[in-house]
Every structure is written in C-alpha cells, then in structure tokens.
mmCIF file of the N, C-alpha and C atoms, coordinates in Angstrom:
data_MODEL
# 
_entry.id   MODEL 
# 
loop_
_atom_site.group_PDB 
_atom_site.id 
_atom_site.type_symbol 
_atom_site.label_atom_id 
_atom_site.label_alt_id 
_atom_site.label_comp_id 
_atom_site.label_asym_id 
_atom_site.label_entity_id 
_atom_site.label_seq_id 
_atom_site.pdbx_PDB_ins_code 
_atom_site.Cartn_x 
_atom_site.Cartn_y 
_atom_site.Cartn_z 
_atom_site.occupancy 
_atom_site.B_iso_or_equiv 
_atom_site.pdbx_formal_charge 
_atom_site.auth_seq_id 
_atom_site.auth_comp_id 
_atom_site.auth_asym_id 
_atom_site.auth_atom_id 
_atom_site.pdbx_PDB_model_num 
ATOM 1   N N  . MET A 1 1  ? 102.144 82.234  200.866 1.00 0.00 ? 1  MET A N  1 
ATOM 2   C CA . MET A 1 1  ? 101.564 83.508  200.962 1.00 0.00 ? 1  MET A CA 1 
ATOM 3   C C  . MET A 1 1  ? 100.113 83.476  200.448 1.00 0.00 ? 1  MET A C  1 
ATOM 4   N N  . ALA A 1 2  ? 99.138  83.902  201.174 1.00 0.00 ? 2  ALA A N  1 
ATOM 5   C CA . ALA A 1 2  ? 97.709  83.969  200.740 1.00 0.00 ? 2  ALA A CA 1 
ATOM 6   C C  . ALA A 1 2  ? 97.609  84.998  199.567 1.00 0.00 ? 2  ALA A C  1 
ATOM 7   N N  . SER A 1 3  ? 96.620  84.785  198.729 1.00 0.00 ? 3  SER A N  1 
ATOM 8   C CA . SER A 1 3  ? 96.485  85.604  197.566 1.00 0.00 ? 3  SER A CA 1 
ATOM 9   C C  . SER A 1 3  ? 96.129  87.076  197.937 1.00 0.00 ? 3  SER A C  1 
ATOM 10  N N  . ASN A 1 4  ? 95.585  87.286  199.145 1.00 0.00 ? 4  ASN A N  1 
ATOM 11  C CA . ASN A 1 4  ? 95.187  88.672  199.543 1.00 0.00 ? 4  ASN A CA 1 
ATOM 12  C C  . ASN A 1 4  ? 96.305  89.362  200.255 1.00 0.00 ? 4  ASN A C  1 
ATOM 13  N N  . GLU A 1 5  ? 97.475  88.793  200.479 1.00 0.00 ? 5  GLU A N  1 
ATOM 14  C CA . GLU A 1 5  ? 98.534  89.369  201.215 1.00 0.00 ? 5  GLU A CA 1 
ATOM 15  C C  . GLU A 1 5  ? 99.495  90.160  200.255 1.00 0.00 ? 5  GLU A C  1 
ATOM 16  N N  . GLN A 1 6  ? 99.997  91.262  200.765 1.00 0.00 ? 6  GLN A N  1 
ATOM 17  C CA . GLN A 1 6  ? 101.039 91.984  200.024 1.00 0.00 ? 6  GLN A CA 1 
ATOM 18  C C  . GLN A 1 6  ? 102.362 91.387  200.225 1.00 0.00 ? 6  GLN A C  1 
ATOM 19  N N  . PRO A 1 7  ? 103.302 91.433  199.320 1.00 0.00 ? 7  PRO A N  1 
ATOM 20  C CA . PRO A 1 7  ? 104.664 91.032  199.575 1.00 0.00 ? 7  PRO A CA 1 
ATOM 21  C C  . PRO A 1 7  ? 105.172 91.948  200.672 1.00 0.00 ? 7  PRO A C  1 
ATOM 22  N N  . LEU A 1 8  ? 105.977 91.393  201.601 1.00 0.00 ? 8  LEU A N  1 
ATOM 23  C CA . LEU A 1 8  ? 106.452 92.204  202.695 1.00 0.00 ? 8  LEU A CA 1 
ATOM 24  C C  . LEU A 1 8  ? 107.234 93.390  202.314 1.00 0.00 ? 8  LEU A C  1 
ATOM 25  N N  . ALA A 1 9  ? 107.964 93.265  201.164 1.00 0.00 ? 9  ALA A N  1 
ATOM 26  C CA . ALA A 1 9  ? 108.687 94.437  200.704 1.00 0.00 ? 9  ALA A CA 1 
ATOM 27  C C  . ALA A 1 9  ? 107.800 95.644  200.316 1.00 0.00 ? 9  ALA A C  1 
ATOM 28  N N  . ASP A 1 10 ? 106.555 95.362  200.003 1.00 0.00 ? 10 ASP A N  1 
ATOM 29  C CA . ASP A 1 10 ? 105.631 96.390  199.622 1.00 0.00 ? 10 ASP A CA 1 
ATOM 30  C C  . ASP A 1 10 ? 104.786 96.972  200.744 1.00 0.00 ? 10 ASP A C  1 
ATOM 31  N N  . VAL A 1 11 ? 104.955 96.429  201.951 1.00 0.00 ? 11 VAL A N  1 
ATOM 32  C CA . VAL A 1 11 ? 104.187 96.889  203.055 1.00 0.00 ? 11 VAL A CA 1 
ATOM 33  C C  . VAL A 1 11 ? 104.803 98.132  203.643 1.00 0.00 ? 11 VAL A C  1 
ATOM 34  N N  . SER A 1 12 ? 103.918 99.178  203.897 1.00 0.00 ? 12 SER A N  1 
ATOM 35  C CA . SER A 1 12 ? 104.406 100.422 204.454 1.00 0.00 ? 12 SER A CA 1 
ATOM 36  C C  . SER A 1 12 ? 104.059 100.413 205.976 1.00 0.00 ? 12 SER A C  1 
ATOM 37  N N  . PHE A 1 13 ? 105.137 100.571 206.800 1.00 0.00 ? 13 PHE A N  1 
ATOM 38  C CA . PHE A 1 13 ? 104.974 100.517 208.228 1.00 0.00 ? 13 PHE A CA 1 
ATOM 39  C C  . PHE A 1 13 ? 104.921 101.951 208.845 1.00 0.00 ? 13 PHE A C  1 
ATOM 40  N N  . LEU A 1 14 ? 104.119 102.106 209.859 1.00 0.00 ? 14 LEU A N  1 
ATOM 41  C CA . LEU A 1 14 ? 103.993 103.341 210.600 1.00 0.00 ? 14 LEU A CA 1 
ATOM 42  C C  . LEU A 1 14 ? 104.506 103.183 212.016 1.00 0.00 ? 14 LEU A C  1 
ATOM 43  N N  . THR A 1 15 ? 105.014 104.246 212.631 1.00 0.00 ? 15 THR A N  1 
ATOM 44  C CA . THR A 1 15 ? 105.357 104.234 214.019 1.00 0.00 ? 15 THR A CA 1 
ATOM 45  C C  . THR A 1 15 ? 104.093 104.311 214.857 1.00 0.00 ? 15 THR A C  1 
ATOM 46  N N  . VAL A 1 16 ? 104.141 104.087 216.121 1.00 0.00 ? 16 VAL A N  1 
ATOM 47  C CA . VAL A 1 16 ? 103.032 104.241 217.058 1.00 0.00 ? 16 VAL A CA 1 
ATOM 48  C C  . VAL A 1 16 ? 102.518 105.743 216.992 1.00 0.00 ? 16 VAL A C  1 
ATOM 49  N N  . ALA A 1 17 ? 103.515 106.650 217.043 1.00 0.00 ? 17 ALA A N  1 
ATOM 50  C CA . ALA A 1 17 ? 103.147 108.072 217.022 1.00 0.00 ? 17 ALA A CA 1 
ATOM 51  C C  . ALA A 1 17 ? 102.401 108.443 215.710 1.00 0.00 ? 17 ALA A C  1 
ATOM 52  N N  . GLU A 1 18 ? 102.893 107.866 214.561 1.00 0.00 ? 18 GLU A N  1 
ATOM 53  C CA . GLU A 1 18 ? 102.213 108.138 213.258 1.00 0.00 ? 18 GLU A CA 1 
ATOM 54  C C  . GLU A 1 18 ? 100.776 107.606 213.301 1.00 0.00 ? 18 GLU A C  1 
ATOM 55  N N  . VAL A 1 19 ? 100.623 106.352 213.840 1.00 0.00 ? 19 VAL A N  1 
ATOM 56  C CA . VAL A 1 19 ? 99.270  105.798 213.934 1.00 0.00 ? 19 VAL A CA 1 
ATOM 57  C C  . VAL A 1 19 ? 98.383  106.634 214.744 1.00 0.00 ? 19 VAL A C  1 
ATOM 58  N N  . ALA A 1 20 ? 98.918  107.014 215.931 1.00 0.00 ? 20 ALA A N  1 
ATOM 59  C CA . ALA A 1 20 ? 98.158  107.924 216.826 1.00 0.00 ? 20 ALA A CA 1 
ATOM 60  C C  . ALA A 1 20 ? 97.724  109.173 216.170 1.00 0.00 ? 20 ALA A C  1 
ATOM 61  N N  . THR A 1 21 ? 98.569  109.780 215.379 1.00 0.00 ? 21 THR A N  1 
ATOM 62  C CA . THR A 1 21 ? 98.269  110.996 214.717 1.00 0.00 ? 21 THR A CA 1 
ATOM 63  C C  . THR A 1 21 ? 97.194  110.775 213.612 1.00 0.00 ? 21 THR A C  1 
ATOM 64  N N  . LYS A 1 22 ? 97.353  109.687 212.896 1.00 0.00 ? 22 LYS A N  1 
ATOM 65  C CA . LYS A 1 22 ? 96.401  109.371 211.794 1.00 0.00 ? 22 LYS A CA 1 
ATOM 66  C C  . LYS A 1 22 ? 95.012  109.039 212.398 1.00 0.00 ? 22 LYS A C  1 
ATOM 67  N N  . MET A 1 23 ? 95.003  108.364 213.537 1.00 0.00 ? 23 MET A N  1 
ATOM 68  C CA . MET A 1 23 ? 93.677  107.980 214.149 1.00 0.00 ? 23 MET A CA 1 
ATOM 69  C C  . MET A 1 23 ? 93.185  109.078 215.084 1.00 0.00 ? 23 MET A C  1 
ATOM 70  N N  . ARG A 1 24 ? 93.998  110.083 215.377 1.00 0.00 ? 24 ARG A N  1 
ATOM 71  C CA . ARG A 1 24 ? 93.687  111.196 216.286 1.00 0.00 ? 24 ARG A CA 1 
ATOM 72  C C  . ARG A 1 24 ? 93.325  110.623 217.680 1.00 0.00 ? 24 ARG A C  1 
ATOM 73  N N  . VAL A 1 25 ? 94.204  109.740 218.135 1.00 0.00 ? 25 VAL A N  1 
ATOM 74  C CA . VAL A 1 25 ? 94.133  109.199 219.496 1.00 0.00 ? 25 VAL A CA 1 
ATOM 75  C C  . VAL A 1 25 ? 95.529  109.333 220.129 1.00 0.00 ? 25 VAL A C  1 
ATOM 76  N N  . SER A 1 26 ? 95.587  108.965 221.410 1.00 0.00 ? 26 SER A N  1 
ATOM 77  C CA . SER A 1 26 ? 96.941  109.038 222.097 1.00 0.00 ? 26 SER A CA 1 
ATOM 78  C C  . SER A 1 26 ? 97.755  107.804 221.763 1.00 0.00 ? 26 SER A C  1 
ATOM 79  N N  . LYS A 1 27 ? 99.087  107.905 221.973 1.00 0.00 ? 27 LYS A N  1 
ATOM 80  C CA . LYS A 1 27 ? 99.958  106.778 221.695 1.00 0.00 ? 27 LYS A CA 1 
ATOM 81  C C  . LYS A 1 27 ? 99.605  105.655 222.639 1.00 0.00 ? 27 LYS A C  1 
ATOM 82  N N  . MET A 1 28 ? 99.159  105.937 223.866 1.00 0.00 ? 28 MET A N  1 
ATOM 83  C CA . MET A 1 28 ? 98.784  104.860 224.760 1.00 0.00 ? 28 MET A CA 1 
ATOM 84  C C  . MET A 1 28 ? 97.551  104.062 224.259 1.00 0.00 ? 28 MET A C  1 
ATOM 85  N N  . THR A 1 29 ? 96.688  104.758 223.559 1.00 0.00 ? 29 THR A N  1 
ATOM 86  C CA . THR A 1 29 ? 95.529  103.998 222.921 1.00 0.00 ? 29 THR A CA 1 
ATOM 87  C C  . THR A 1 29 ? 96.023  103.064 221.866 1.00 0.00 ? 29 THR A C  1 
ATOM 88  N N  . VAL A 1 30 ? 97.009  103.488 221.054 1.00 0.00 ? 30 VAL A N  1 
ATOM 89  C CA . VAL A 1 30 ? 97.575  102.641 220.071 1.00 0.00 ? 30 VAL A CA 1 
ATOM 90  C C  . VAL A 1 30 ? 98.290  101.478 220.713 1.00 0.00 ? 30 VAL A C  1 
ATOM 91  N N  . TYR A 1 31 ? 99.113  101.726 221.797 1.00 0.00 ? 31 TYR A N  1 
ATOM 92  C CA . TYR A 1 31 ? 99.754  100.580 222.432 1.00 0.00 ? 31 TYR A CA 1 
ATOM 93  C C  . TYR A 1 31 ? 98.738  99.588  222.987 1.00 0.00 ? 31 TYR A C  1 
ATOM 94  N N  . ARG A 1 32 ? 97.616  100.106 223.530 1.00 0.00 ? 32 ARG A N  1 
ATOM 95  C CA . ARG A 1 32 ? 96.564  99.250  224.047 1.00 0.00 ? 32 ARG A CA 1 
ATOM 96  C C  . ARG A 1 32 ? 96.002  98.348  222.930 1.00 0.00 ? 32 ARG A C  1 
ATOM 97  N N  . LEU A 1 33 ? 95.713  98.966  221.792 1.00 0.00 ? 33 LEU A N  1 
ATOM 98  C CA . LEU A 1 33 ? 95.216  98.220  220.694 1.00 0.00 ? 33 LEU A CA 1 
ATOM 99  C C  . LEU A 1 33 ? 96.147  97.107  220.246 1.00 0.00 ? 33 LEU A C  1 
ATOM 100 N N  . VAL A 1 34 ? 97.423  97.430  220.213 1.00 0.00 ? 34 VAL A N  1 
ATOM 101 C CA . VAL A 1 34 ? 98.444  96.455  219.791 1.00 0.00 ? 34 VAL A CA 1 
ATOM 102 C C  . VAL A 1 34 ? 98.519  95.329  220.840 1.00 0.00 ? 34 VAL A C  1 
ATOM 103 N N  . HIS A 1 35 ? 98.588  95.680  222.078 1.00 0.00 ? 35 HIS A N  1 
ATOM 104 C CA . HIS A 1 35 ? 98.728  94.613  223.147 1.00 0.00 ? 35 HIS A CA 1 
ATOM 105 C C  . HIS A 1 35 ? 97.474  93.796  223.292 1.00 0.00 ? 35 HIS A C  1 
ATOM 106 N N  . ASN A 1 36 ? 96.317  94.377  222.935 1.00 0.00 ? 36 ASN A N  1 
ATOM 107 C CA . ASN A 1 36 ? 95.050  93.622  222.986 1.00 0.00 ? 36 ASN A CA 1 
ATOM 108 C C  . ASN A 1 36 ? 94.885  92.701  221.702 1.00 0.00 ? 36 ASN A C  1 
ATOM 109 N N  . GLY A 1 37 ? 95.700  92.855  220.767 1.00 0.00 ? 37 GLY A N  1 
ATOM 110 C CA . GLY A 1 37 ? 95.607  92.105  219.516 1.00 0.00 ? 37 GLY A CA 1 
ATOM 111 C C  . GLY A 1 37 ? 94.632  92.648  218.567 1.00 0.00 ? 37 GLY A C  1 
ATOM 112 N N  . GLU A 1 38 ? 94.105  93.857  218.839 1.00 0.00 ? 38 GLU A N  1 
ATOM 113 C CA . GLU A 1 38 ? 93.161  94.448  217.887 1.00 0.00 ? 38 GLU A CA 1 
ATOM 114 C C  . GLU A 1 38 ? 93.795  95.120  216.701 1.00 0.00 ? 38 GLU A C  1 
ATOM 115 N N  . LEU A 1 39 ? 95.062  95.485  216.829 1.00 0.00 ? 39 LEU A N  1 
ATOM 116 C CA . LEU A 1 39 ? 95.796  96.103  215.807 1.00 0.00 ? 39 LEU A CA 1 
ATOM 117 C C  . LEU A 1 39 ? 97.139  95.354  215.602 1.00 0.00 ? 39 LEU A C  1 
ATOM 118 N N  . PRO A 1 40 ? 97.359  94.687  214.493 1.00 0.00 ? 40 PRO A N  1 
ATOM 119 C CA . PRO A 1 40 ? 98.611  93.901  214.319 1.00 0.00 ? 40 PRO A CA 1 
ATOM 120 C C  . PRO A 1 40 ? 99.848  94.913  214.247 1.00 0.00 ? 40 PRO A C  1 
ATOM 121 N N  . ALA A 1 41 ? 100.933 94.362  214.782 1.00 0.00 ? 41 ALA A N  1 
ATOM 122 C CA . ALA A 1 41 ? 102.174 95.196  214.776 1.00 0.00 ? 41 ALA A CA 1 
ATOM 123 C C  . ALA A 1 41 ? 103.329 94.241  214.750 1.00 0.00 ? 41 ALA A C  1 
ATOM 124 N N  . VAL A 1 42 ? 104.492 94.800  214.310 1.00 0.00 ? 42 VAL A N  1 
ATOM 125 C CA . VAL A 1 42 ? 105.778 94.032  214.363 1.00 0.00 ? 42 VAL A CA 1 
ATOM 126 C C  . VAL A 1 42 ? 106.644 94.775  215.328 1.00 0.00 ? 42 VAL A C  1 
ATOM 127 N N  . ARG A 1 43 ? 107.298 93.986  216.170 1.00 0.00 ? 43 ARG A N  1 
ATOM 128 C CA . ARG A 1 43 ? 108.232 94.517  217.170 1.00 0.00 ? 43 ARG A CA 1 
ATOM 129 C C  . ARG A 1 43 ? 109.577 94.641  216.529 1.00 0.00 ? 43 ARG A C  1 
ATOM 130 N N  . VAL A 1 44 ? 110.191 95.853  216.588 1.00 0.00 ? 44 VAL A N  1 
ATOM 131 C CA . VAL A 1 44 ? 111.510 96.110  216.106 1.00 0.00 ? 44 VAL A CA 1 
ATOM 132 C C  . VAL A 1 44 ? 112.291 96.672  217.260 1.00 0.00 ? 44 VAL A C  1 
ATOM 133 N N  . GLY A 1 45 ? 113.165 95.798  217.828 1.00 0.00 ? 45 GLY A N  1 
ATOM 134 C CA . GLY A 1 45 ? 113.863 96.206  219.048 1.00 0.00 ? 45 GLY A CA 1 
ATOM 135 C C  . GLY A 1 45 ? 112.846 96.418  220.162 1.00 0.00 ? 45 GLY A C  1 
ATOM 136 N N  . ARG A 1 46 ? 112.813 97.663  220.686 1.00 0.00 ? 46 ARG A N  1 
ATOM 137 C CA . ARG A 1 46 ? 111.852 97.969  221.749 1.00 0.00 ? 46 ARG A CA 1 
ATOM 138 C C  . ARG A 1 46 ? 110.656 98.801  221.184 1.00 0.00 ? 46 ARG A C  1 
ATOM 139 N N  . SER A 1 47 ? 110.595 98.951  219.868 1.00 0.00 ? 47 SER A N  1 
ATOM 140 C CA . SER A 1 47 ? 109.534 99.731  219.256 1.00 0.00 ? 47 SER A CA 1 
ATOM 141 C C  . SER A 1 47 ? 108.564 98.781  218.508 1.00 0.00 ? 47 SER A C  1 
ATOM 142 N N  . PHE A 1 48 ? 107.441 99.353  218.185 1.00 0.00 ? 48 PHE A N  1 
ATOM 143 C CA . PHE A 1 48 ? 106.489 98.633  217.401 1.00 0.00 ? 48 PHE A CA 1 
ATOM 144 C C  . PHE A 1 48 ? 106.321 99.402  216.064 1.00 0.00 ? 48 PHE A C  1 
ATOM 145 N N  . ARG A 1 49 ? 106.044 98.631  214.987 1.00 0.00 ? 49 ARG A N  1 
ATOM 146 C CA . ARG A 1 49 ? 105.710 99.213  213.685 1.00 0.00 ? 49 ARG A CA 1 
ATOM 147 C C  . ARG A 1 49 ? 104.422 98.541  213.304 1.00 0.00 ? 49 ARG A C  1 
ATOM 148 N N  . VAL A 1 50 ? 103.467 99.384  212.800 1.00 0.00 ? 50 VAL A N  1 
ATOM 149 C CA . VAL A 1 50 ? 102.157 98.895  212.435 1.00 0.00 ? 50 VAL A CA 1 
ATOM 150 C C  . VAL A 1 50 ? 102.015 99.017  210.922 1.00 0.00 ? 50 VAL A C  1 
ATOM 151 N N  . PRO A 1 51 ? 101.580 97.925  210.240 1.00 0.00 ? 51 PRO A N  1 
ATOM 152 C CA . PRO A 1 51 ? 101.365 98.064  208.804 1.00 0.00 ? 51 PRO A CA 1 
ATOM 153 C C  . PRO A 1 51 ? 100.208 99.069  208.496 1.00 0.00 ? 51 PRO A C  1 
ATOM 154 N N  . GLU A 1 52 ? 100.509 99.949  207.548 1.00 0.00 ? 52 GLU A N  1 
ATOM 155 C CA . GLU A 1 52 ? 99.539  101.028 207.210 1.00 0.00 ? 52 GLU A CA 1 
ATOM 156 C C  . GLU A 1 52 ? 98.243  100.480 206.823 1.00 0.00 ? 52 GLU A C  1 
ATOM 157 N N  . ASN A 1 53 ? 98.208  99.364  206.098 1.00 0.00 ? 53 ASN A N  1 
ATOM 158 C CA . ASN A 1 53 ? 96.938  98.750  205.632 1.00 0.00 ? 53 ASN A CA 1 
ATOM 159 C C  . ASN A 1 53 ? 96.138  98.239  206.858 1.00 0.00 ? 53 ASN A C  1 
ATOM 160 N N  . ALA A 1 54 ? 96.869  97.808  207.926 1.00 0.00 ? 54 ALA A N  1 
ATOM 161 C CA . ALA A 1 54 ? 96.167  97.318  209.160 1.00 0.00 ? 54 ALA A CA 1 
ATOM 162 C C  . ALA A 1 54 ? 95.373  98.460  209.824 1.00 0.00 ? 54 ALA A C  1 
ATOM 163 N N  . VAL A 1 55 ? 95.963  99.700  209.804 1.00 0.00 ? 55 VAL A N  1 
ATOM 164 C CA . VAL A 1 55 ? 95.255  100.814 210.383 1.00 0.00 ? 55 VAL A CA 1 
ATOM 165 C C  . VAL A 1 55 ? 93.986  101.101 209.601 1.00 0.00 ? 55 VAL A C  1 
ATOM 166 N N  . GLN A 1 56 ? 94.111  101.047 208.260 1.00 0.00 ? 56 GLN A N  1 
ATOM 167 C CA . GLN A 1 56 ? 92.979  101.298 207.422 1.00 0.00 ? 56 GLN A CA 1 
ATOM 168 C C  . GLN A 1 56 ? 91.873  100.229 207.617 1.00 0.00 ? 56 GLN A C  1 
ATOM 169 N N  . THR A 1 57 ? 92.317  98.979  207.759 1.00 0.00 ? 57 THR A N  1 
ATOM 170 C CA . THR A 1 57 ? 91.326  97.851  207.956 1.00 0.00 ? 57 THR A CA 1 
ATOM 171 C C  . THR A 1 57 ? 90.665  98.047  209.369 1.00 0.00 ? 57 THR A C  1 
ATOM 172 N N  . TYR A 1 58 ? 91.401  98.371  210.348 1.00 0.00 ? 58 TYR A N  1 
ATOM 173 C CA . TYR A 1 58 ? 90.888  98.555  211.719 1.00 0.00 ? 58 TYR A CA 1 
ATOM 174 C C  . TYR A 1 58 ? 89.813  99.618  211.734 1.00 0.00 ? 58 TYR A C  1 
ATOM 175 N N  . LEU A 1 59 ? 90.127  100.772 211.078 1.00 0.00 ? 59 LEU A N  1 
ATOM 176 C CA . LEU A 1 59 ? 89.201  101.921 211.042 1.00 0.00 ? 59 LEU A CA 1 
ATOM 177 C C  . LEU A 1 59 ? 87.967  101.504 210.295 1.00 0.00 ? 59 LEU A C  1 
ATOM 178 N N  . ARG A 1 60 ? 88.100  100.847 209.166 1.00 0.00 ? 60 ARG A N  1 
ATOM 179 C CA . ARG A 1 60 ? 86.973  100.428 208.334 1.00 0.00 ? 60 ARG A CA 1 
ATOM 180 C C  . ARG A 1 60 ? 86.081  99.481  209.102 1.00 0.00 ? 60 ARG A C  1 
ATOM 181 N N  . GLN A 1 61 ? 86.639  98.509  209.874 1.00 0.00 ? 61 GLN A N  1 
ATOM 182 C CA . GLN A 1 61 ? 85.857  97.576  210.613 1.00 0.00 ? 61 GLN A CA 1 
ATOM 183 C C  . GLN A 1 61 ? 85.242  98.178  211.850 1.00 0.00 ? 61 GLN A C  1 
ATOM 184 N N  . SER A 1 62 ? 85.763  99.262  212.316 1.00 0.00 ? 62 SER A N  1 
ATOM 185 C CA . SER A 1 62 ? 85.327  99.913  213.512 1.00 0.00 ? 62 SER A CA 1 
ATOM 186 C C  . SER A 1 62 ? 84.312  101.062 213.247 1.00 0.00 ? 62 SER A C  1 
ATOM 187 N N  . PHE A 1 63 ? 84.065  101.274 212.005 1.00 0.00 ? 63 PHE A N  1 
ATOM 188 C CA . PHE A 1 63 ? 83.165  102.390 211.665 1.00 0.00 ? 63 PHE A CA 1 
ATOM 189 C C  . PHE A 1 63 ? 81.824  102.241 212.210 1.00 0.00 ? 63 PHE A C  1 
ATOM 190 N N  . PHE A 1 64 ? 81.295  103.260 212.843 1.00 0.00 ? 64 PHE A N  1 
ATOM 191 C CA . PHE A 1 64 ? 79.991  103.223 213.469 1.00 0.00 ? 64 PHE A CA 1 
ATOM 192 C C  . PHE A 1 64 ? 79.040  104.119 212.723 1.00 0.00 ? 64 PHE A C  1 
ATOM 193 N N  . ASP A 1 65 ? 77.964  103.560 212.218 1.00 0.00 ? 65 ASP A N  1 
ATOM 194 C CA . ASP A 1 65 ? 76.920  104.356 211.538 1.00 0.00 ? 65 ASP A CA 1 
ATOM 195 C C  . ASP A 1 65 ? 75.845  104.717 212.496 1.00 0.00 ? 65 ASP A C  1 
ATOM 196 N N  . ALA A 1 66 ? 75.737  106.006 212.930 1.00 0.00 ? 66 ALA A N  1 
ATOM 197 C CA . ALA A 1 66 ? 74.799  106.472 213.897 1.00 0.00 ? 66 ALA A CA 1 
ATOM 198 C C  . ALA A 1 66 ? 73.316  106.342 213.384 1.00 0.00 ? 66 ALA A C  1 
ATOM 199 N N  . ASP A 1 67 ? 73.158  106.216 212.081 1.00 0.00 ? 67 ASP A N  1 
ATOM 200 C CA . ASP A 1 67 ? 71.836  106.169 211.487 1.00 0.00 ? 67 ASP A CA 1 
ATOM 201 C C  . ASP A 1 67 ? 71.195  104.801 211.668 1.00 0.00 ? 67 ASP A C  1 
ATOM 202 N N  . THR A 1 68 ? 72.024  103.774 211.876 1.00 0.00 ? 68 THR A N  1 
ATOM 203 C CA . THR A 1 68 ? 71.438  102.430 212.050 1.00 0.00 ? 68 THR A CA 1 
ATOM 204 C C  . THR A 1 68 ? 71.104  102.208 213.466 1.00 0.00 ? 68 THR A C  1 
ATOM 205 N N  . GLY A 1 69 ? 69.986  101.666 213.772 1.00 0.00 ? 69 GLY A N  1 
ATOM 206 C CA . GLY A 1 69 ? 69.454  101.599 215.135 1.00 0.00 ? 69 GLY A CA 1 
ATOM 207 C C  . GLY A 1 69 ? 70.065  100.609 215.961 1.00 0.00 ? 69 GLY A C  1 
# 
C-alpha cells in the first residue's frame, strides 16, 4: 500500500445517487464519469460505489477559475 492511500476499512463509499446529489448533477453524468474512467468506483453486484475522497479529488482537479485567462 502506498503511503498516501487510506486503509480500505477507513474508506467511505457513496452510491451513484449520493455522488450525483453531492455534485449537483444527474446520475447519468456520474455513470458517464465512472465508465470513462474519470471517477474511480468499485462494482458491488450490479451497483457502483464511489470512494468519497475520489469525489473530492475529482472536484478539486476540475475546479475552473474564471479569473485566469
């Protein structure tokens, strides 16, 4: 395990619906992000679970500053 990784037992997972609510997008957008590999997820049966820290990382990396040209 890399030094920057959390132990799996400490990872908090969100459903696709919870991610969509948190990001204020549709569930289809979340599925698209997962299938395109932009948002990591774990498949549990027929459902996906997304690590909460992955959502925070995605949003941080996707942040757009309108002041920069």
